[in-house]
Tab-separated table of C-alpha atoms in Angstrom:
chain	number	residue	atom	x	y	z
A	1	UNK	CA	96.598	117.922	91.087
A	2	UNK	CA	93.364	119.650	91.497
A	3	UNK	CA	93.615	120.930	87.989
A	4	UNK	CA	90.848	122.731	86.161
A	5	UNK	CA	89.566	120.520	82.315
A	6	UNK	CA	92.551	121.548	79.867
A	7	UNK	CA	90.343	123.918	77.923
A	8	UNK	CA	92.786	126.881	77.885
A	9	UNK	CA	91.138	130.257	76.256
A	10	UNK	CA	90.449	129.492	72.967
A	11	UNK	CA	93.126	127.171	72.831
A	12	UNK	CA	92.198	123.389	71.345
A	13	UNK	CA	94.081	120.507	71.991
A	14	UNK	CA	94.722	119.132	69.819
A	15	UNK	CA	97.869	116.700	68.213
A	16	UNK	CA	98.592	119.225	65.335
A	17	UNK	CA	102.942	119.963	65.308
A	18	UNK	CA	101.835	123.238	67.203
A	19	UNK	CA	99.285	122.685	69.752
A	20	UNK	CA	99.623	123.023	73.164
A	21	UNK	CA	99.194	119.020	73.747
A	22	UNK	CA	102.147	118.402	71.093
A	23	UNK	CA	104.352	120.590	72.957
A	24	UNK	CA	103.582	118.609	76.396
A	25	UNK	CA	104.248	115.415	74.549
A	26	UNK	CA	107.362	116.770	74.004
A	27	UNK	CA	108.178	117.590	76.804
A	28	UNK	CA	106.954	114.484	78.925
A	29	UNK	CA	110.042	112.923	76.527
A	30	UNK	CA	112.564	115.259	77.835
A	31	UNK	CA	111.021	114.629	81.299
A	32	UNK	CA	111.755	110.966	80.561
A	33	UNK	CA	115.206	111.143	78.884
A	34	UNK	CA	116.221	113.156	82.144
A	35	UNK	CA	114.692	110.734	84.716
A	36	UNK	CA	115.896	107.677	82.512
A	37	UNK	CA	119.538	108.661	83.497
A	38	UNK	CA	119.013	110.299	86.921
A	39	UNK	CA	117.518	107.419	88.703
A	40	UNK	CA	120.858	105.390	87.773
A	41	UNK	CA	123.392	108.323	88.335
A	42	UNK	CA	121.383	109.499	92.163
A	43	UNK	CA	122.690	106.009	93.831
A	44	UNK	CA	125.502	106.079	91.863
A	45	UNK	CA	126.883	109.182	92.911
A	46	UNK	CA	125.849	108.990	96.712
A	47	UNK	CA	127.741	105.374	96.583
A	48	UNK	CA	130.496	107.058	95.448
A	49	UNK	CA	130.249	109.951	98.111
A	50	UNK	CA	129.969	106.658	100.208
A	51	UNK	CA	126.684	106.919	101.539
A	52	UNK	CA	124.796	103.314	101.704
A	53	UNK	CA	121.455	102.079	101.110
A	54	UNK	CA	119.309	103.426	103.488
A	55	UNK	CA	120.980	107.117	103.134
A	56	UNK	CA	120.220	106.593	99.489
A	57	UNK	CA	116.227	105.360	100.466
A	58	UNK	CA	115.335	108.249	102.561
A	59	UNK	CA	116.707	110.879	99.893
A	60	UNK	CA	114.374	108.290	97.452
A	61	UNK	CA	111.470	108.942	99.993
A	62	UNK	CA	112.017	112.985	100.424
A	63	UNK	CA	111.959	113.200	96.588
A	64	UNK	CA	108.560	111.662	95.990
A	65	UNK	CA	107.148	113.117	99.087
A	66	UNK	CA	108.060	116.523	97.644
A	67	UNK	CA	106.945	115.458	94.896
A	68	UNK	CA	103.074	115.012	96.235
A	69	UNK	CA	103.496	118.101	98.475
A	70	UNK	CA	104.294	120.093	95.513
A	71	UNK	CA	101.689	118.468	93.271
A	72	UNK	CA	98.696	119.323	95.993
A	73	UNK	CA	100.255	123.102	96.262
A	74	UNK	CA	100.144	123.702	92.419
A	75	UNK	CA	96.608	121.938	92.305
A	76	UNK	CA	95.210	124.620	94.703
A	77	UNK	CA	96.999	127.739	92.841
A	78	UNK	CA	96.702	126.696	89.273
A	79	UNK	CA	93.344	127.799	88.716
A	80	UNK	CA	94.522	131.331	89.712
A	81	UNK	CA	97.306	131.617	87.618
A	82	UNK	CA	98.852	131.672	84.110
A	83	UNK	CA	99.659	128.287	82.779
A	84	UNK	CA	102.188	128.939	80.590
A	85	UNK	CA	103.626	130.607	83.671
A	86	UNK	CA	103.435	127.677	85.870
A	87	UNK	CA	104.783	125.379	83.353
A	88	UNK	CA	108.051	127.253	83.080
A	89	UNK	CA	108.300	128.085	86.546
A	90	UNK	CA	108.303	123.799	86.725
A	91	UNK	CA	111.208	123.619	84.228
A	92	UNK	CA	112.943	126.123	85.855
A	93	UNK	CA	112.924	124.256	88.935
A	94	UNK	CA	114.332	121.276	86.862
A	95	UNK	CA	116.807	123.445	86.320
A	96	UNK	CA	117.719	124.482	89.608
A	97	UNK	CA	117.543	121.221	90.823
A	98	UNK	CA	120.254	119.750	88.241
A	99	UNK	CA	122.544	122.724	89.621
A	100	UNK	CA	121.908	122.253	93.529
A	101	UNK	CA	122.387	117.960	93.367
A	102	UNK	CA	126.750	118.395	92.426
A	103	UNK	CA	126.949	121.502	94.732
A	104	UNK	CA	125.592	119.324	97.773
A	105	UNK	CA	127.428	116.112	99.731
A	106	UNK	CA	125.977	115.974	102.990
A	107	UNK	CA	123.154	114.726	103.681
A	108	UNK	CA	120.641	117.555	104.597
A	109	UNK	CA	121.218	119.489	101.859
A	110	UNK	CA	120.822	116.295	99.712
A	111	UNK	CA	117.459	115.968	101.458
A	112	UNK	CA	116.758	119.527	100.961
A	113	UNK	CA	117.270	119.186	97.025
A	114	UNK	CA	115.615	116.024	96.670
A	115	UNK	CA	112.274	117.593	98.396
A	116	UNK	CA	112.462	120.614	96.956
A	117	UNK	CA	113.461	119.467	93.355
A	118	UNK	CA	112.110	117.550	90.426
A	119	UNK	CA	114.633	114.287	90.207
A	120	UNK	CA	111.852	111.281	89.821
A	121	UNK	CA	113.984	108.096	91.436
A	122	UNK	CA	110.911	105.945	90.796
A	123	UNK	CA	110.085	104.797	87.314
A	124	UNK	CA	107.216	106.234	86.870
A	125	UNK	CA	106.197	109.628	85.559
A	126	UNK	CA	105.376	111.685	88.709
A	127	UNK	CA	105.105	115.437	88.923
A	128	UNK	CA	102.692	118.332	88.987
A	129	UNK	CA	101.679	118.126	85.625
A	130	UNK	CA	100.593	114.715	85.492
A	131	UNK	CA	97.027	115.317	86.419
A	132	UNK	CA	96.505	118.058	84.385
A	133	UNK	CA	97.676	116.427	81.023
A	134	UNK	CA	95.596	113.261	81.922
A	135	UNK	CA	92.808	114.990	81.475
A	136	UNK	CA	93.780	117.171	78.629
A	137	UNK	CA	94.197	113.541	77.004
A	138	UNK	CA	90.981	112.285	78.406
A	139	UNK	CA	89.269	115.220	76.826
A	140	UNK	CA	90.320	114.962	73.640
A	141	UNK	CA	89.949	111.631	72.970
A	142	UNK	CA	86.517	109.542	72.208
A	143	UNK	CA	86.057	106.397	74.481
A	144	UNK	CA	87.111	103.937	71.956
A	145	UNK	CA	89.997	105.830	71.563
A	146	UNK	CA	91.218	106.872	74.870
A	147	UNK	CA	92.674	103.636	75.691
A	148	UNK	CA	95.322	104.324	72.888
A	149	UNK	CA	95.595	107.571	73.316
A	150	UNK	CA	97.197	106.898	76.883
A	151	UNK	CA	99.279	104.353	75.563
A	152	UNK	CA	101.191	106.352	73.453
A	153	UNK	CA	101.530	109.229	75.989
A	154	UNK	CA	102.818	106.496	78.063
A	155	UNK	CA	104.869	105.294	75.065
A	156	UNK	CA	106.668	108.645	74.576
A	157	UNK	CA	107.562	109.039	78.327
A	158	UNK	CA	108.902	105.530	78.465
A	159	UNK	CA	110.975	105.582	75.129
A	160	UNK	CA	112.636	109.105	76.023
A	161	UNK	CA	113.252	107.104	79.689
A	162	UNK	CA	115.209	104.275	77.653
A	163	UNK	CA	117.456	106.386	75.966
A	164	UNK	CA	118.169	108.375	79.187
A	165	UNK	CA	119.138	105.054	80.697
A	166	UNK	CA	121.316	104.235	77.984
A	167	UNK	CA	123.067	107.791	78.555
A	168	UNK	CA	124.063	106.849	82.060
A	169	UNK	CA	126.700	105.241	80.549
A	170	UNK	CA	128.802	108.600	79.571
A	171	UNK	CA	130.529	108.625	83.319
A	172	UNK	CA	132.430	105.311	82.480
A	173	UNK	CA	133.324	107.340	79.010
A	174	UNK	CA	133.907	110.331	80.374
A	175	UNK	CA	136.144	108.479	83.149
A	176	UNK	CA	138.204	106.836	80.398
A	177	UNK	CA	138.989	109.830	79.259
A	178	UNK	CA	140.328	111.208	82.506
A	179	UNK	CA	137.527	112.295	84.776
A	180	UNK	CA	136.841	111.902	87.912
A	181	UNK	CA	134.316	109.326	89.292
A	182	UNK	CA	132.597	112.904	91.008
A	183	UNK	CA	133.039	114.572	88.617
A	184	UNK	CA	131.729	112.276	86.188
A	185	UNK	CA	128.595	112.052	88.089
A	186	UNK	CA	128.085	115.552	88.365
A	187	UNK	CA	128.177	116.490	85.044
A	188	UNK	CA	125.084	114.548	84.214
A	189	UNK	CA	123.399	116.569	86.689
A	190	UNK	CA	124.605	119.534	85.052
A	191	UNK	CA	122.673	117.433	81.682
A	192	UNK	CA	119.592	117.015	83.601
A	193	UNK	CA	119.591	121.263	84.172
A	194	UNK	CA	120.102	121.629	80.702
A	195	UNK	CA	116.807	119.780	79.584
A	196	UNK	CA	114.718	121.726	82.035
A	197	UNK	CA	115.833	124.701	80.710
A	198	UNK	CA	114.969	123.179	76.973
A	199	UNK	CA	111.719	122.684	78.582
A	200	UNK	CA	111.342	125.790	79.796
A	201	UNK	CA	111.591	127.421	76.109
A	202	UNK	CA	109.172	124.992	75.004
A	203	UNK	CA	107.129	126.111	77.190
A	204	UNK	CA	107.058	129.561	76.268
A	205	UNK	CA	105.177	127.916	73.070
A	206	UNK	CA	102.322	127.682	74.719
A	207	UNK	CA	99.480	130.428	74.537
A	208	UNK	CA	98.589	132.626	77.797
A	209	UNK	CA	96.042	131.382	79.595
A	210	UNK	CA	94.006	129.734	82.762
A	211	UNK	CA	92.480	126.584	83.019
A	212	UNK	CA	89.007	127.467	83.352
A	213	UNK	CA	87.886	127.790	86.988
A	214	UNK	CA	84.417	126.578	86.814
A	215	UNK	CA	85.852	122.871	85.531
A	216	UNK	CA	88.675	123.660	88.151
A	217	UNK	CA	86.712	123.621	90.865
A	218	UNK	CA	84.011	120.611	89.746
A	219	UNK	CA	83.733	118.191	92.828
A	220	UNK	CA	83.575	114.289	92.653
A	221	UNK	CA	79.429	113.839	92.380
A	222	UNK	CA	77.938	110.396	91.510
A	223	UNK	CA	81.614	108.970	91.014
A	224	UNK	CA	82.828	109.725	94.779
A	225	UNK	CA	82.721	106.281	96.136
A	226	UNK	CA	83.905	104.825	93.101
A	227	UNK	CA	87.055	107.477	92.879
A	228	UNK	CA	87.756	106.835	96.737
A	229	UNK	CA	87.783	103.274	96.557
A	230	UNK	CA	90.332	103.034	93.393
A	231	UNK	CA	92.355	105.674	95.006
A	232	UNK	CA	92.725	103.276	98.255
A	233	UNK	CA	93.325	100.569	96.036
A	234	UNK	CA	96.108	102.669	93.771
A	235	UNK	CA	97.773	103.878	96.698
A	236	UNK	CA	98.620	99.917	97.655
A	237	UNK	CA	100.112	99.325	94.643
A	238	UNK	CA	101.805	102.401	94.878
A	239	UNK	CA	103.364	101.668	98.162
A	240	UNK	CA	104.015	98.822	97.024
A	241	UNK	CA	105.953	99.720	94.281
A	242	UNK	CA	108.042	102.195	96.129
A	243	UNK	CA	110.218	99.044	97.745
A	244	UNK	CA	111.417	98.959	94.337
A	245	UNK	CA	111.810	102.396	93.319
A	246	UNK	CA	114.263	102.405	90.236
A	247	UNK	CA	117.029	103.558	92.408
A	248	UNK	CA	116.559	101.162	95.257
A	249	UNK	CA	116.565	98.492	92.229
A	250	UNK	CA	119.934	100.099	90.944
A	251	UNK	CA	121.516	100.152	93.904
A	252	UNK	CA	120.300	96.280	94.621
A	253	UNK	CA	122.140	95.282	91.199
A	254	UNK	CA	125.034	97.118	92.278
A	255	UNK	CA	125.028	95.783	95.709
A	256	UNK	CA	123.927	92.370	95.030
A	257	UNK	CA	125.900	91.498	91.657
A	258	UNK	CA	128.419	94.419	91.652
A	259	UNK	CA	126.940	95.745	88.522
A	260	UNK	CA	128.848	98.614	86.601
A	261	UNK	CA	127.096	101.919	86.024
A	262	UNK	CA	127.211	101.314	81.970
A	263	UNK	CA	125.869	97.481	82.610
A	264	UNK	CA	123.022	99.059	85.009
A	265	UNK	CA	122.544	101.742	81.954
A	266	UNK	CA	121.848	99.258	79.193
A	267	UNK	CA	120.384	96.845	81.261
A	268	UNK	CA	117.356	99.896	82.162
A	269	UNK	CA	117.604	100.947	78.299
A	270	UNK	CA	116.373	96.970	77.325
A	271	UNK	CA	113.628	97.528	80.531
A	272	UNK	CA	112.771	100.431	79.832
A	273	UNK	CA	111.973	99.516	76.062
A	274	UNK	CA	110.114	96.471	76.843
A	275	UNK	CA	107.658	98.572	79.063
A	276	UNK	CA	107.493	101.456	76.597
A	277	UNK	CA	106.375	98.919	73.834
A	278	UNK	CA	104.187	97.234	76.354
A	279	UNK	CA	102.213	100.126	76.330
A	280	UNK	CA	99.860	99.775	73.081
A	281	UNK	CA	100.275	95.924	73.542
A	282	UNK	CA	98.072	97.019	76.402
A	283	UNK	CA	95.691	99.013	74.673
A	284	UNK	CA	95.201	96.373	72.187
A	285	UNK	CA	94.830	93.755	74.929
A	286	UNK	CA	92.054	96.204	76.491
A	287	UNK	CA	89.792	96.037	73.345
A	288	UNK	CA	89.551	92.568	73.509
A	289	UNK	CA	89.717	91.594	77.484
A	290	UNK	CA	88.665	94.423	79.075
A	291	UNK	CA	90.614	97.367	80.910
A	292	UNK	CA	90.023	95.433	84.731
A	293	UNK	CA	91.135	92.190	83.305
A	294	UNK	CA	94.312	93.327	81.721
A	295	UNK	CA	95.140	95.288	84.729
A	296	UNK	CA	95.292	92.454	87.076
A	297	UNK	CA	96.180	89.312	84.630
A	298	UNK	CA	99.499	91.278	82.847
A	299	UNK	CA	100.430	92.965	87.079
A	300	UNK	CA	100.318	89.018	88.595
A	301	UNK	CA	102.520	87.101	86.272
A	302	UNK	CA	104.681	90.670	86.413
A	303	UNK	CA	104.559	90.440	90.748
A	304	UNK	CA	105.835	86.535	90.958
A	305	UNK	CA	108.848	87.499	88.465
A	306	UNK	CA	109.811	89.857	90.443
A	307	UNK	CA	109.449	87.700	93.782
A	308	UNK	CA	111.830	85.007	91.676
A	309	UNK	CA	114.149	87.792	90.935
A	310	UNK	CA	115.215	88.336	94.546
A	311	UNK	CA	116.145	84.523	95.068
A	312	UNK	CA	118.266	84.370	91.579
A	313	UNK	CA	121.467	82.475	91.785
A	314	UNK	CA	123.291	84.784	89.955
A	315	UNK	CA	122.970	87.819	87.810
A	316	UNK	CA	122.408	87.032	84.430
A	317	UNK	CA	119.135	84.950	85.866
A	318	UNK	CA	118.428	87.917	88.279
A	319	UNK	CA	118.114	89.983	85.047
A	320	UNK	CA	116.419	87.559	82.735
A	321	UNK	CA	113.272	87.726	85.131
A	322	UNK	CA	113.737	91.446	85.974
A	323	UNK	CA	113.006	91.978	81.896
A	324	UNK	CA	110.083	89.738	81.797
A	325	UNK	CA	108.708	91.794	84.653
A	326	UNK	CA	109.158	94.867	82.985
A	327	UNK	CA	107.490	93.180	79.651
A	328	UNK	CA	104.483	93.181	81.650
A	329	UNK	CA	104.699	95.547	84.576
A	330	UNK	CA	103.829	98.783	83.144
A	331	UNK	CA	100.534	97.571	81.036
A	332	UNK	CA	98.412	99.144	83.657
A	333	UNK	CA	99.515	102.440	83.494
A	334	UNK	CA	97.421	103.083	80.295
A	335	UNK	CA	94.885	100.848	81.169
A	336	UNK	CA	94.190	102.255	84.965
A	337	UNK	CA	94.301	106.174	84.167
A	338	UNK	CA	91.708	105.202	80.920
A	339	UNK	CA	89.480	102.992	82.936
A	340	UNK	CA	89.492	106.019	85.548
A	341	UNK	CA	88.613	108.943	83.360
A	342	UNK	CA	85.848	106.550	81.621
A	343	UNK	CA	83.963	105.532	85.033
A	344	UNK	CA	83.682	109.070	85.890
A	345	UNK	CA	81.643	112.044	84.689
A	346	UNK	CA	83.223	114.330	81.809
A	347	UNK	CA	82.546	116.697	84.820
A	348	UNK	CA	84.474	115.321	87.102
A	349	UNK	CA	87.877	113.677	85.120
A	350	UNK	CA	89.966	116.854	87.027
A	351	UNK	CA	88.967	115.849	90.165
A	352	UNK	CA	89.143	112.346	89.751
A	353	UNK	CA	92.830	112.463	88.146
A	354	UNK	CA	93.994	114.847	91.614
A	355	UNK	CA	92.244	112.456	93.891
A	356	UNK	CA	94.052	108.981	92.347
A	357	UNK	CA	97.307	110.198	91.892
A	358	UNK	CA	98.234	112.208	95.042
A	359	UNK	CA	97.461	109.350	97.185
A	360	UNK	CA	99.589	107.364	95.159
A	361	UNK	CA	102.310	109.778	95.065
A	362	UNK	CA	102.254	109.874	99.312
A	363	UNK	CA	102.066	106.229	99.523
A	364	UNK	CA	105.035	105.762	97.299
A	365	UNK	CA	107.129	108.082	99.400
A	366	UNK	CA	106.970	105.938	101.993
A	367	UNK	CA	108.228	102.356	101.270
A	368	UNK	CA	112.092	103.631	99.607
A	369	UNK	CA	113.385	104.561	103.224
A	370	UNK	CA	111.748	101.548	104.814
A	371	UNK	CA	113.844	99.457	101.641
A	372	UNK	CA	116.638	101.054	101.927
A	373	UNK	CA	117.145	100.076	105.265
A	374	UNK	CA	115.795	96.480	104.088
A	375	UNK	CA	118.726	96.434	101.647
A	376	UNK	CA	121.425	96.560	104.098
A	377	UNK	CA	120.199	93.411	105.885
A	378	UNK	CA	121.453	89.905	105.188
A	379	UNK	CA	118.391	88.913	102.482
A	380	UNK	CA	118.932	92.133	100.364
A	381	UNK	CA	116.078	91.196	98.085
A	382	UNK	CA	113.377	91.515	101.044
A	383	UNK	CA	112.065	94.476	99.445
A	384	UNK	CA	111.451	92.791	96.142
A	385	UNK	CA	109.263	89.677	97.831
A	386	UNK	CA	106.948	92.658	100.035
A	387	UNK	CA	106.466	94.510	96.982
A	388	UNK	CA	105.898	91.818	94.634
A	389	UNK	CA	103.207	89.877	97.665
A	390	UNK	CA	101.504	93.007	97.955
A	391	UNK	CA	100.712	93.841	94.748
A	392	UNK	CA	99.283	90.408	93.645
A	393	UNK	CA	97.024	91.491	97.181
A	394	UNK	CA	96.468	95.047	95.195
A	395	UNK	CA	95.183	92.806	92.228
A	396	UNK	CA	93.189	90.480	93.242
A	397	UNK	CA	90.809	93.436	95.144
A	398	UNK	CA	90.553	95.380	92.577
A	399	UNK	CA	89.088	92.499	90.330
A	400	UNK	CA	87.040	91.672	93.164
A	401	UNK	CA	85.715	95.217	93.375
A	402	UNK	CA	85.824	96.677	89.942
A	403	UNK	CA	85.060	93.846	87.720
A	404	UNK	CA	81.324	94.899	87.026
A	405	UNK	CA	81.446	98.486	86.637
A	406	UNK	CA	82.461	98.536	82.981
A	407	UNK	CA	83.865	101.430	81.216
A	408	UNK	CA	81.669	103.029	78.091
A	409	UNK	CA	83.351	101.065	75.105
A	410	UNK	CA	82.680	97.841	77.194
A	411	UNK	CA	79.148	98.279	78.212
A	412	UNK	CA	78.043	96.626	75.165
């Protein structure tokens, strides 16, 4: 998102209970909580409208490439408009998308939502505001403190994602009780509206303002080449990972092992932990090895558990490795957005977050359809041995290319 330097009037940001950054925290979590559950409940309930895997990999693929569409749209308007505005105008498409997913069962008006609407089915956080509070954090934060600082926005996101995993287990309750399998499902939809439109009140927290359109409109100077380059390189890895988009990797479990929705729930609460505590592990790692080096040597080990994964025997080994993967997986999330707002001018950190992470949002919109179809053929865990081969390829360049240029804090 091409998203001005967070410097909103004369608003600082600062992590005080009522500045604008605390409020974003909060609602990354609710973000989180909601995409936690929604990437086990979306394969769930097109399974039940009995729809199969490559049905559920192209709605996968129209949801993240909305998803970069929208991000590039509000990048270019943003400047030009109200934030506060903006923000709410994001939850209350949360909203609407909660209410449209139970109202539609074939499939182009499932497209249609999934485009259109905010459900994330990777594991990541993606969205239009993204960008934007990447650099509000990079801002903020002095280099030998940046590092952390992006570990525990990561931390927040991916604890809030845990317990929305564990809450995909209310269908089987709710079904126990009486309900319908449908009508199960829908009603977390229905849970999903209701935190956008908790988000959207939060929102109205925040102060009026713009982001300043001077910083808005900085280009990528000196930095360019590096920016491109790690932008070609995040995109791989991004592609990559979208062969094993959380709800292709649901829907694999289910497929595979016949897992049950409130197995598959606790199984992505325990993941989704281990990454979310990963996270300063990361940051501590960083201080001592470097942000390159514990980008690549925590992603490899991470990439050949996952390869094992799709050749287990049975489930209970199939799992085992999945967890160790997630143990490590997610350590460069913290790492990678730090090292890219320190090799950069202050200047251009806005630029720089809008030209890594669009790329990688359209390159991970690609790979779920090409899975899903993937999925329905006779090795079902093909798309965990592509994803897993090409991001130890992702790896191994970027160590090859970035292993000299050293951030601030490591120039020393």
């Amino acid at each position: 998102m091409d998203a001005g330097r967070p410097d909103i009037a004369d608003t600082t940001f600062q992590t005080t209970p009522r500045s604008p950054i605390a409020v974003l925290y909060l609602a990354r979590g609710l973000r989180g909580f909601g995409d936690g559950f929604a990437i086990i409940i979306l394969p769930a309930y097109m399974t039940a409208l009995g729809y199969d895997a490559a049905s559920v990999g192209i709605v996968a693929t129209a949801s993240l490439l909305g998803t970069a569409l929208l991000t590039l749209l509000v990048g270019w308007i943003a400047p030009r408009h109200d934030l506060r505005g903006l923000l709410i105008l994001g939850a209350g498409l949360m909203v609407a998308t909660g209410l449209a997913f139970p109202q539609a069962e074939r499939i182009l008006p499932m497209l249609l939502v999934a485009f259109i609407g905010t459900i994330n089915p990777s594991a990541g956080d993606l969205g239009v505001l993204v960008p934007l509070e990447h650099a509000a954090l990079a801002h903020g934060a002095a280099d030998d403190k940046r590092t952390a600082a992006f570990a525990r926005y990561s931390l927040t996101g991916a604890l809030a994602a845990a317990a929305g995993a564990l809450a995909a287990t209310l269908p089987d309750v709710l079904m126990a009780r009486g309900a319908t399998e449908l009508g199960a499902l829908r009603a977390m939809f229905y849970a999903y509206a209701a935190l956008g439109l908790i988000s959207a009140l939060l929102y109205g927290r925040l102060p009026r303002a713009r982001a300043q359109q001077e910083a808005a409109h900085a280009p990528l100077g000196p930095s360019r080449r590096t920016v491109y380059k790690l932008a070609a390189l995040f995109s791989v890895d991004a592609f990559a990972g979208g062969f094993v988009a959380q709800s292709l990797l649901v829907l694999w479990l289910f497929e595979r092992f016949d897992l049950s929705l409130s197995a598959a729930g606790m199984f992505f609460f325990w993941s989704s932990t281990l990454s979310a505590f990963s996270y300063p592990v990361a940051a501590w790692i960083a201080r001592r090895a470097g942000l390159v080096n514990t980008m690549v040597f925590t992603h490899i080990p991470s990439s050949i558990f996952l390869i094992m994964a799709a050749f287990a025997p049975n489930l209970t080994i199939a799992l085992a490795l999945l967890l160790l993967r997630s143990a490590l997986s997610q350590m460069d999330v913290p790492t990678r957005t730090s090292y890219v707002m320190a090799v950069v001018t202050p200047q251009e950190r806005p630029a720089a977050a809008s030209v890594t992470a669009v790329p990688r949002s359209l390159a991970s919109a690609i790979s779920p359809a090409i899975a899903g179809t993937l999925l329905t053929m006779a090795f079902s865990g093909l798309p965990l041995v592509i994803c897993g081969g090409l991001k130890i390829a992702y790896d191994v360049a970027l160590l090859l290319s970035f292993r000299h240029i050293k951030p601030p804090e490591e120039a020393g």
